[in-house]
mmCIF file of C-alpha atoms and ligand atoms in Angstrom:
data_model
loop_
_atom_site.group_PDB
_atom_site.id
_atom_site.type_symbol
_atom_site.label_atom_id
_atom_site.label_comp_id
_atom_site.label_asym_id
_atom_site.label_seq_id
_atom_site.Cartn_x
_atom_site.Cartn_y
_atom_site.Cartn_z
ATOM 1 C CA MET A 1161 0.000 0.000 0.000
ATOM 2 C CA ASP A 1162 1.538 3.304 -1.107
ATOM 3 C CA ARG A 1163 0.447 6.133 1.197
ATOM 4 C CA VAL A 1164 0.396 9.724 -0.045
ATOM 5 C CA LEU A 1165 -0.143 12.819 2.088
ATOM 6 C CA VAL A 1166 -1.940 15.644 0.273
ATOM 7 C CA THR A 1167 -1.874 18.790 2.400
ATOM 8 C CA GLY A 1168 -4.882 21.087 2.119
ATOM 9 C CA SER A 1169 -7.122 18.389 0.654
ATOM 10 C CA SER A 1170 -10.388 19.416 2.350
ATOM 11 C CA ARG A 1171 -11.347 21.391 -0.767
ATOM 12 C CA GLY A 1172 -10.177 22.971 -4.011
ATOM 13 C CA ILE A 1173 -7.088 21.777 -5.850
ATOM 14 C CA GLY A 1174 -5.893 19.582 -2.969
ATOM 15 C CA LYS A 1175 -9.161 17.663 -2.873
ATOM 16 C CA ALA A 1176 -9.073 17.110 -6.640
ATOM 17 C CA ILE A 1177 -5.493 15.825 -6.337
ATOM 18 C CA ALA A 1178 -6.469 13.498 -3.479
ATOM 19 C CA LEU A 1179 -9.384 12.000 -5.432
ATOM 20 C CA ARG A 1180 -7.300 11.609 -8.570
ATOM 21 C CA LEU A 1181 -4.441 9.858 -6.730
ATOM 22 C CA ALA A 1182 -7.023 7.618 -5.042
ATOM 23 C CA ALA A 1183 -8.360 6.702 -8.490
ATOM 24 C CA ASP A 1184 -4.809 5.611 -9.332
ATOM 25 C CA GLY A 1185 -4.818 3.289 -6.295
ATOM 26 C CA PHE A 1186 -2.895 5.325 -3.722
ATOM 27 C CA ALA A 1187 -3.924 5.294 -0.054
ATOM 28 C CA VAL A 1188 -4.454 9.020 0.404
ATOM 29 C CA VAL A 1189 -3.997 10.739 3.748
ATOM 30 C CA ALA A 1190 -6.166 13.866 3.667
ATOM 31 C CA HIS A 1191 -5.310 17.018 5.594
ATOM 32 C CA ALA A 1192 -6.783 20.369 6.609
ATOM 33 C CA VAL A 1193 -6.266 23.043 9.217
ATOM 34 C CA LYS A 1194 -9.877 23.964 10.138
ATOM 35 C CA ASN A 1195 -12.332 21.942 8.049
ATOM 36 C CA GLU A 1196 -12.001 18.623 9.852
ATOM 37 C CA ASP A 1197 -15.320 17.327 8.539
ATOM 38 C CA ALA A 1198 -14.409 18.144 4.954
ATOM 39 C CA ALA A 1199 -11.031 16.412 5.343
ATOM 40 C CA ALA A 1200 -12.827 13.370 6.756
ATOM 41 C CA GLU A 1201 -15.143 13.386 3.724
ATOM 42 C CA THR A 1202 -12.128 13.503 1.392
ATOM 43 C CA ALA A 1203 -10.560 10.589 3.303
ATOM 44 C CA ALA A 1204 -13.734 8.486 3.069
ATOM 45 C CA GLU A 1205 -14.222 9.278 -0.617
ATOM 46 C CA CYS A 1206 -10.577 8.411 -1.361
ATOM 47 C CA ALA A 1207 -10.899 5.053 0.408
ATOM 48 C CA ARG A 1208 -14.063 4.281 -1.554
ATOM 49 C CA ILE A 1209 -12.392 5.160 -4.870
ATOM 50 C CA SER A 1210 -9.017 3.504 -4.230
ATOM 51 C CA GLY A 1211 -10.235 0.370 -2.477
ATOM 52 C CA GLN A 1212 -7.445 0.958 0.062
ATOM 53 C CA PRO A 1213 -8.039 1.081 3.837
ATOM 54 C CA GLU A 1214 -9.360 4.486 4.945
ATOM 55 C CA GLN A 1215 -6.567 6.710 6.232
ATOM 56 C CA LYS A 1216 -7.202 8.967 9.242
ATOM 57 C CA PRO A 1217 -6.972 12.606 8.101
ATOM 58 C CA LEU A 1218 -4.320 14.825 9.675
ATOM 59 C CA ILE A 1219 -5.342 18.195 11.107
ATOM 60 C CA PHE A 1220 -2.620 20.761 11.710
ATOM 61 C CA ASP A 1221 -1.430 24.199 10.639
ATOM 62 C CA VAL A 1222 1.432 23.731 8.151
ATOM 63 C CA SER A 1223 3.037 26.956 9.417
ATOM 64 C CA ASP A 1224 3.298 25.469 12.931
ATOM 65 C CA ARG A 1225 6.473 23.379 12.829
ATOM 66 C CA ALA A 1226 5.955 21.552 16.101
ATOM 67 C CA ALA A 1227 2.346 20.683 15.251
ATOM 68 C CA ALA A 1228 3.299 19.432 11.775
ATOM 69 C CA VAL A 1229 6.161 17.272 13.038
ATOM 70 C CA SER A 1230 4.166 15.764 15.873
ATOM 71 C CA ALA A 1231 1.106 14.914 13.702
ATOM 72 C CA ILE A 1232 3.205 13.434 10.890
ATOM 73 C CA GLU A 1233 5.521 11.459 13.171
ATOM 74 C CA ALA A 1234 2.560 10.011 15.094
ATOM 75 C CA ASP A 1235 0.910 8.997 11.805
ATOM 76 C CA MET A 1236 4.094 7.362 10.482
ATOM 77 C CA ALA A 1237 4.677 5.541 13.782
ATOM 78 C CA ALA A 1238 1.220 3.974 13.461
ATOM 79 C CA ASN A 1239 1.025 3.463 9.696
ATOM 80 C CA GLY A 1240 4.527 3.528 8.229
ATOM 81 C CA PRO A 1241 6.378 5.952 5.942
ATOM 82 C CA PHE A 1242 4.876 7.828 3.026
ATOM 83 C CA PHE A 1243 5.393 6.988 -0.642
ATOM 84 C CA GLY A 1244 4.775 10.601 -1.517
ATOM 85 C CA VAL A 1245 3.673 14.059 -0.471
ATOM 86 C CA VAL A 1246 1.846 16.797 -2.327
ATOM 87 C CA ALA A 1247 2.649 20.070 -0.534
ATOM 88 C CA ASN A 1248 -0.496 21.875 -1.615
ATOM 89 C CA ALA A 1249 -1.811 23.815 1.412
ATOM 90 C CA GLY A 1250 -1.492 27.536 0.841
ATOM 91 C CA VAL A 1251 -3.040 30.933 1.471
ATOM 92 C CA THR A 1252 -3.005 34.383 -0.066
ATOM 93 C CA ALA A 1253 -3.098 37.765 1.682
ATOM 94 C CA ASP A 1254 -2.970 40.189 -1.228
ATOM 95 C CA ALA A 1255 -2.207 43.914 -1.025
ATOM 96 C CA PRO A 1256 -0.201 46.400 -3.061
ATOM 97 C CA PHE A 1257 3.314 46.509 -1.629
ATOM 98 C CA PRO A 1258 3.048 50.002 -0.036
ATOM 99 C CA ILE A 1259 0.204 48.750 2.183
ATOM 100 C CA LEU A 1260 1.348 45.139 2.588
ATOM 101 C CA GLU A 1261 1.445 44.638 6.363
ATOM 102 C CA GLY A 1262 4.117 42.588 8.083
ATOM 103 C CA ASP A 1263 1.679 40.005 9.331
ATOM 104 C CA ALA A 1264 0.395 39.376 5.777
ATOM 105 C CA TRP A 1265 4.001 38.896 4.641
ATOM 106 C CA ASP A 1266 4.755 36.517 7.524
ATOM 107 C CA ARG A 1267 1.536 34.514 7.222
ATOM 108 C CA VAL A 1268 1.972 33.785 3.515
ATOM 109 C CA ILE A 1269 5.702 33.028 3.733
ATOM 110 C CA ASP A 1270 5.251 30.857 6.840
ATOM 111 C CA THR A 1271 2.342 28.883 5.341
ATOM 112 C CA ASP A 1272 3.156 28.546 1.640
ATOM 113 C CA LEU A 1273 6.937 28.255 1.939
ATOM 114 C CA GLY A 1274 7.476 27.318 5.596
ATOM 115 C CA GLY A 1275 4.903 24.554 5.186
ATOM 116 C CA PHE A 1276 7.176 22.861 2.651
ATOM 117 C CA TYR A 1277 9.953 22.500 5.236
ATOM 118 C CA ASN A 1278 7.654 21.697 8.142
ATOM 119 C CA VAL A 1279 5.862 18.886 6.305
ATOM 120 C CA LEU A 1280 8.729 17.403 4.316
ATOM 121 C CA LYS A 1281 11.414 17.447 7.007
ATOM 122 C CA PRO A 1282 9.846 14.583 9.025
ATOM 123 C CA VAL A 1283 8.821 12.664 5.883
ATOM 124 C CA VAL A 1284 11.961 12.571 3.751
ATOM 125 C CA MET A 1285 14.438 10.599 5.890
ATOM 126 C CA PRO A 1286 11.998 7.711 6.477
ATOM 127 C CA MET A 1287 11.402 7.601 2.690
ATOM 128 C CA VAL A 1288 15.153 7.392 2.105
ATOM 129 C CA SER A 1289 15.893 4.842 4.827
ATOM 130 C CA ASN A 1290 13.040 2.607 3.655
ATOM 131 C CA ARG A 1291 14.359 2.851 0.068
ATOM 132 C CA ILE A 1292 11.053 4.215 -1.187
ATOM 133 C CA ARG A 1293 11.360 5.489 -4.751
ATOM 134 C CA GLY A 1294 8.745 8.076 -3.993
ATOM 135 C CA ARG A 1295 7.331 11.323 -5.264
ATOM 136 C CA ILE A 1296 7.245 14.868 -3.900
ATOM 137 C CA VAL A 1297 5.234 17.595 -5.600
ATOM 138 C CA ALA A 1298 5.048 21.219 -4.440
ATOM 139 C CA ILE A 1299 2.114 23.299 -5.645
ATOM 140 C CA SER A 1300 3.612 26.632 -6.654
ATOM 141 C CA SER A 1301 1.826 29.227 -8.826
ATOM 142 C CA VAL A 1302 2.159 31.287 -11.980
ATOM 143 C CA SER A 1303 2.590 34.114 -9.467
ATOM 144 C CA GLY A 1304 5.856 32.552 -8.300
ATOM 145 C CA VAL A 1305 7.100 32.052 -11.854
ATOM 146 C CA VAL A 1306 6.447 35.527 -13.278
ATOM 147 C CA GLY A 1307 5.575 37.685 -10.228
ATOM 148 C CA ASN A 1308 2.115 39.202 -9.872
ATOM 149 C CA ARG A 1309 0.922 42.678 -8.912
ATOM 150 C CA GLY A 1310 -0.500 42.822 -5.371
ATOM 151 C CA GLN A 1311 1.122 39.504 -4.482
ATOM 152 C CA VAL A 1312 4.711 40.329 -3.498
ATOM 153 C CA ASN A 1313 4.394 38.029 -0.470
ATOM 154 C CA TYR A 1314 2.703 35.193 -2.377
ATOM 155 C CA SER A 1315 5.040 35.492 -5.390
ATOM 156 C CA ALA A 1316 8.034 35.338 -3.027
ATOM 157 C CA ALA A 1317 6.694 32.243 -1.254
ATOM 158 C CA LYS A 1318 5.757 30.452 -4.475
ATOM 159 C CA ALA A 1319 9.104 31.289 -6.140
ATOM 160 C CA GLY A 1320 10.805 30.062 -2.976
ATOM 161 C CA LEU A 1321 8.971 26.761 -3.342
ATOM 162 C CA VAL A 1322 10.380 26.357 -6.840
ATOM 163 C CA GLY A 1323 13.922 26.813 -5.524
ATOM 164 C CA ALA A 1324 13.286 24.481 -2.605
ATOM 165 C CA ALA A 1325 11.812 21.768 -4.836
ATOM 166 C CA LYS A 1326 14.667 22.010 -7.353
ATOM 167 C CA ALA A 1327 17.351 21.820 -4.660
ATOM 168 C CA LEU A 1328 15.667 18.909 -2.879
ATOM 169 C CA ALA A 1329 15.338 17.157 -6.255
ATOM 170 C CA VAL A 1330 19.113 17.240 -6.637
ATOM 171 C CA GLU A 1331 19.647 15.901 -3.113
ATOM 172 C CA LEU A 1332 17.144 13.059 -3.529
ATOM 173 C CA ALA A 1333 17.877 12.039 -7.130
ATOM 174 C CA ARG A 1334 20.339 9.336 -6.118
ATOM 175 C CA HIS A 1335 17.634 7.831 -3.911
ATOM 176 C CA ARG A 1336 15.292 7.704 -6.927
ATOM 177 C CA ILE A 1337 12.848 10.094 -5.286
ATOM 178 C CA THR A 1338 11.553 12.747 -7.673
ATOM 179 C CA VAL A 1339 10.738 16.301 -6.595
ATOM 180 C CA ASN A 1340 8.861 18.661 -8.884
ATOM 181 C CA ALA A 1341 6.764 21.805 -8.706
ATOM 182 C CA VAL A 1342 3.425 22.289 -10.433
ATOM 183 C CA ALA A 1343 2.519 25.923 -11.119
ATOM 184 C CA PRO A 1344 -1.194 26.485 -11.721
ATOM 185 C CA GLY A 1345 -2.578 29.642 -13.313
ATOM 186 C CA VAL A 1346 -6.001 30.835 -12.181
ATOM 187 C CA ILE A 1347 -8.031 27.810 -11.064
ATOM 188 C CA GLU A 1348 -11.714 27.840 -10.081
ATOM 189 C CA THR A 1349 -11.609 27.364 -6.290
ATOM 190 C CA GLU A 1350 -12.545 29.397 -3.210
ATOM 191 C CA MET A 1351 -9.099 31.024 -3.411
ATOM 192 C CA ALA A 1352 -9.934 32.411 -6.856
ATOM 193 C CA ASP A 1353 -13.384 33.630 -5.733
ATOM 194 C CA SER A 1354 -11.845 36.844 -4.425
ATOM 195 C CA ILE A 1355 -10.491 37.878 -7.846
ATOM 196 C CA GLU A 1356 -12.025 41.165 -8.964
ATOM 197 C CA PHE A 1357 -12.686 41.870 -12.663
ATOM 198 C CA LYS A 1358 -12.801 38.165 -13.595
ATOM 199 C CA ASP A 1359 -13.687 38.944 -17.240
ATOM 200 C CA GLU A 1360 -10.626 41.182 -17.559
ATOM 201 C CA VAL A 1361 -8.399 38.485 -16.076
ATOM 202 C CA LYS A 1362 -9.794 35.895 -18.501
ATOM 203 C CA LYS A 1363 -8.924 38.149 -21.438
ATOM 204 C CA ALA A 1364 -5.256 37.927 -20.406
ATOM 205 C CA ILE A 1365 -5.355 34.115 -20.557
ATOM 206 C CA PRO A 1366 -4.831 32.713 -24.087
ATOM 207 C CA MET A 1367 -7.395 29.957 -23.371
ATOM 208 C CA ARG A 1368 -9.875 32.679 -22.217
ATOM 209 C CA ARG A 1369 -11.004 30.684 -19.170
ATOM 210 C CA PHE A 1370 -9.946 29.683 -15.676
ATOM 211 C CA GLY A 1371 -8.655 26.163 -15.097
ATOM 212 C CA ARG A 1372 -10.401 23.378 -13.215
ATOM 213 C CA PRO A 1373 -8.868 21.680 -10.144
ATOM 214 C CA GLU A 1374 -9.020 18.352 -12.012
ATOM 215 C CA GLU A 1375 -6.734 19.777 -14.703
ATOM 216 C CA VAL A 1376 -4.040 20.413 -12.074
ATOM 217 C CA ALA A 1377 -4.674 17.023 -10.479
ATOM 218 C CA ALA A 1378 -4.082 15.246 -13.793
ATOM 219 C CA VAL A 1379 -0.555 16.672 -14.022
ATOM 220 C CA VAL A 1380 0.232 15.758 -10.422
ATOM 221 C CA ALA A 1381 -1.078 12.247 -11.072
ATOM 222 C CA PHE A 1382 1.252 11.933 -14.050
ATOM 223 C CA LEU A 1383 4.228 12.818 -11.831
ATOM 224 C CA PHE A 1384 3.211 9.990 -9.477
ATOM 225 C CA ARG A 1385 3.222 7.378 -12.224
ATOM 226 C CA ASP A 1386 6.049 4.877 -12.801
ATOM 227 C CA GLU A 1387 6.529 6.384 -16.266
ATOM 228 C CA ALA A 1388 7.473 9.727 -14.686
ATOM 229 C CA ALA A 1389 10.437 8.272 -12.759
ATOM 230 C CA TYR A 1390 12.909 10.302 -14.875
ATOM 231 C CA VAL A 1391 11.067 13.644 -14.450
ATOM 232 C CA THR A 1392 12.592 15.584 -11.578
ATOM 233 C CA ARG A 1393 13.708 19.167 -10.694
ATOM 234 C CA GLN A 1394 11.040 20.585 -13.027
ATOM 235 C CA VAL A 1395 8.322 23.203 -12.854
ATOM 236 C CA ILE A 1396 5.254 22.213 -14.849
ATOM 237 C CA SER A 1397 2.747 24.978 -15.538
ATOM 238 C CA VAL A 1398 -1.004 24.403 -15.884
ATOM 239 C CA ASN A 1399 -2.226 27.841 -16.856
ATOM 240 C CA GLY A 1400 -4.033 27.996 -20.208
ATOM 241 C CA GLY A 1401 -0.982 29.610 -21.808
ATOM 242 C CA LEU A 1402 -0.860 32.532 -19.364
ATOM 243 C CA CYS A 1403 2.940 32.590 -19.519
HETATM 244 P P1 LIG B 2849 -8.314 26.757 -1.213
HETATM 245 O O1 LIG B 2849 -8.292 28.052 -0.475
HETATM 246 O O2 LIG B 2849 -9.527 26.372 -1.951
HETATM 247 O O3 LIG B 2849 -7.934 25.542 -0.179
HETATM 248 C C1 LIG B 2849 -6.814 25.704 0.661
HETATM 249 C C2 LIG B 2849 -6.519 24.419 1.370
HETATM 250 O O4 LIG B 2849 -5.350 24.595 2.176
HETATM 251 C C3 LIG B 2849 -7.625 23.978 2.323
HETATM 252 O O5 LIG B 2849 -7.633 22.575 2.385
HETATM 253 C C4 LIG B 2849 -7.171 24.568 3.657
HETATM 254 O O6 LIG B 2849 -7.677 23.856 4.791
HETATM 255 C C5 LIG B 2849 -5.667 24.383 3.547
HETATM 256 N N1 LIG B 2849 -4.931 25.340 4.354
HETATM 257 C C6 LIG B 2849 -4.990 26.681 4.302
HETATM 258 N N2 LIG B 2849 -4.163 27.226 5.217
HETATM 259 C C7 LIG B 2849 -3.578 26.190 5.877
HETATM 260 C C8 LIG B 2849 -2.657 26.101 6.949
HETATM 261 N N3 LIG B 2849 -2.148 27.186 7.539
HETATM 262 N N4 LIG B 2849 -2.303 24.879 7.370
HETATM 263 C C9 LIG B 2849 -2.811 23.771 6.810
HETATM 264 N N5 LIG B 2849 -3.688 23.781 5.789
HETATM 265 C C10 LIG B 2849 -4.074 24.994 5.340
HETATM 266 O O7 LIG B 2849 -7.020 26.809 -2.145
HETATM 267 P P2 LIG B 2849 -6.797 26.252 -3.637
HETATM 268 O O8 LIG B 2849 -7.300 24.868 -3.737
HETATM 269 O O9 LIG B 2849 -7.242 27.266 -4.583
HETATM 270 O O10 LIG B 2849 -5.197 26.249 -3.680
HETATM 271 C C11 LIG B 2849 -4.425 25.113 -3.368
HETATM 272 C C12 LIG B 2849 -2.969 25.444 -3.650
HETATM 273 O O11 LIG B 2849 -2.837 25.840 -5.011
HETATM 274 C C13 LIG B 2849 -2.435 26.593 -2.809
HETATM 275 O O12 LIG B 2849 -1.088 26.355 -2.456
HETATM 276 C C14 LIG B 2849 -2.513 27.764 -3.759
HETATM 277 O O13 LIG B 2849 -1.585 28.757 -3.438
HETATM 278 C C15 LIG B 2849 -2.204 27.091 -5.073
HETATM 279 N N6 LIG B 2849 -2.682 27.807 -6.234
HETATM 280 C C16 LIG B 2849 -4.020 28.113 -6.382
HETATM 281 C C17 LIG B 2849 -4.447 28.805 -7.497
HETATM 282 C C18 LIG B 2849 -5.890 29.170 -7.734
HETATM 283 O O14 LIG B 2849 -6.157 29.942 -8.663
HETATM 284 N N7 LIG B 2849 -6.826 28.634 -6.982
HETATM 285 C C19 LIG B 2849 -3.499 29.243 -8.520
HETATM 286 C C20 LIG B 2849 -2.140 28.858 -8.277
HETATM 287 C C21 LIG B 2849 -1.761 28.179 -7.175
HETATM 288 P P3 LIG B 2849 -9.064 24.289 5.503
HETATM 289 O O15 LIG B 2849 -10.175 23.816 4.583
HETATM 290 O O16 LIG B 2849 -9.055 23.596 6.809
HETATM 291 O O17 LIG B 2849 -9.043 25.771 5.626
#
C-alpha cells in the first residue's frame, strides 16, 4: 500500500489531487487546518475510490512546525512511511506593496513556503531509509514564476517553493525520489473567488477561461506514475498559456 499525504485536501485543488491519486490506487492521507469534517469526507471518498483502507486525516497548521512534526511522526509511527507528499496547502493575503502589512508577509511566507519544510522534514528521511522510490510535488503558482501585482508576499513564497523543490530534487535524485513543482494559473476554487474583474483576467489568458482543479490534479497524477520516474527538478505549468 503506497500512502500519499496531500496537504490542504479538504477542498479545491488539494481535494481534486487526493481524489485523482485515489483513483490511481494510492492510499491518500487527507489534511486540513480547520475543516475537519471536509477532510474526513475527502478521506472516506478516497478510500471508496481507491479500495485501500481508509486513512485517518491529519489536522494541523502547516506553518506550525511543532504541530506538523508531531502529527506526521505520530501517523508514520502507526502506519509507516509515506510513498509521496503533495505540498499543496497555501493561502493568499494580497495587497499592493506600499500597504502590505508585516503580518500578511509573515503569514503567507510561513504557510506557503514554511509549510514545505515543516511537512517534508519529518517525511523525507523515512522515505530514504526505507528505500522508497517516492514522489514529492510542491504546488507553486504562476505568481511565483512571473511575479504578480498585489502579491509580493505570495510570489516570493511560491518562487521560494520552486527553488526548494529544485534543490531537494538534486539531493534526492540518487535515492530515486523525484521532486517537482506544479505551477497552476487561475483555477476555479474558493481562493480564486476573491479575484475582482474576472472577465478582464480571462482576457489575459490565451485559453480565455480559468482552469479546473481536475486539470491540475491530472498533471500531479502523471508525476506519481512509474513512467514519470525520470522527471525531476522541473516546474510544470497548468495555466491555459498565461505565460
Ligand atoms: P483553497 O483556499 O480552496 O484551499 C486551501 C486548502 O489549504 C484547504 O484545504 C485549507 O484547509 C488548507 N490550508 C490553508 N491554510 C492552511 C494552513 N495554515 N495549514 C494547513 N492547511 C491549510 O485553495 P486552492 O485549492 O485554490 O489552492 C491550493 C494550492 O494551489 C495553494 O497552495 C494555492 O496557493 C495554489 N494555487 C491556487 C491557485 C488558484 O487559482 N486557486 C493558482 C495557483 C496556485 P481548511 O479547509 O481547513 O481551511
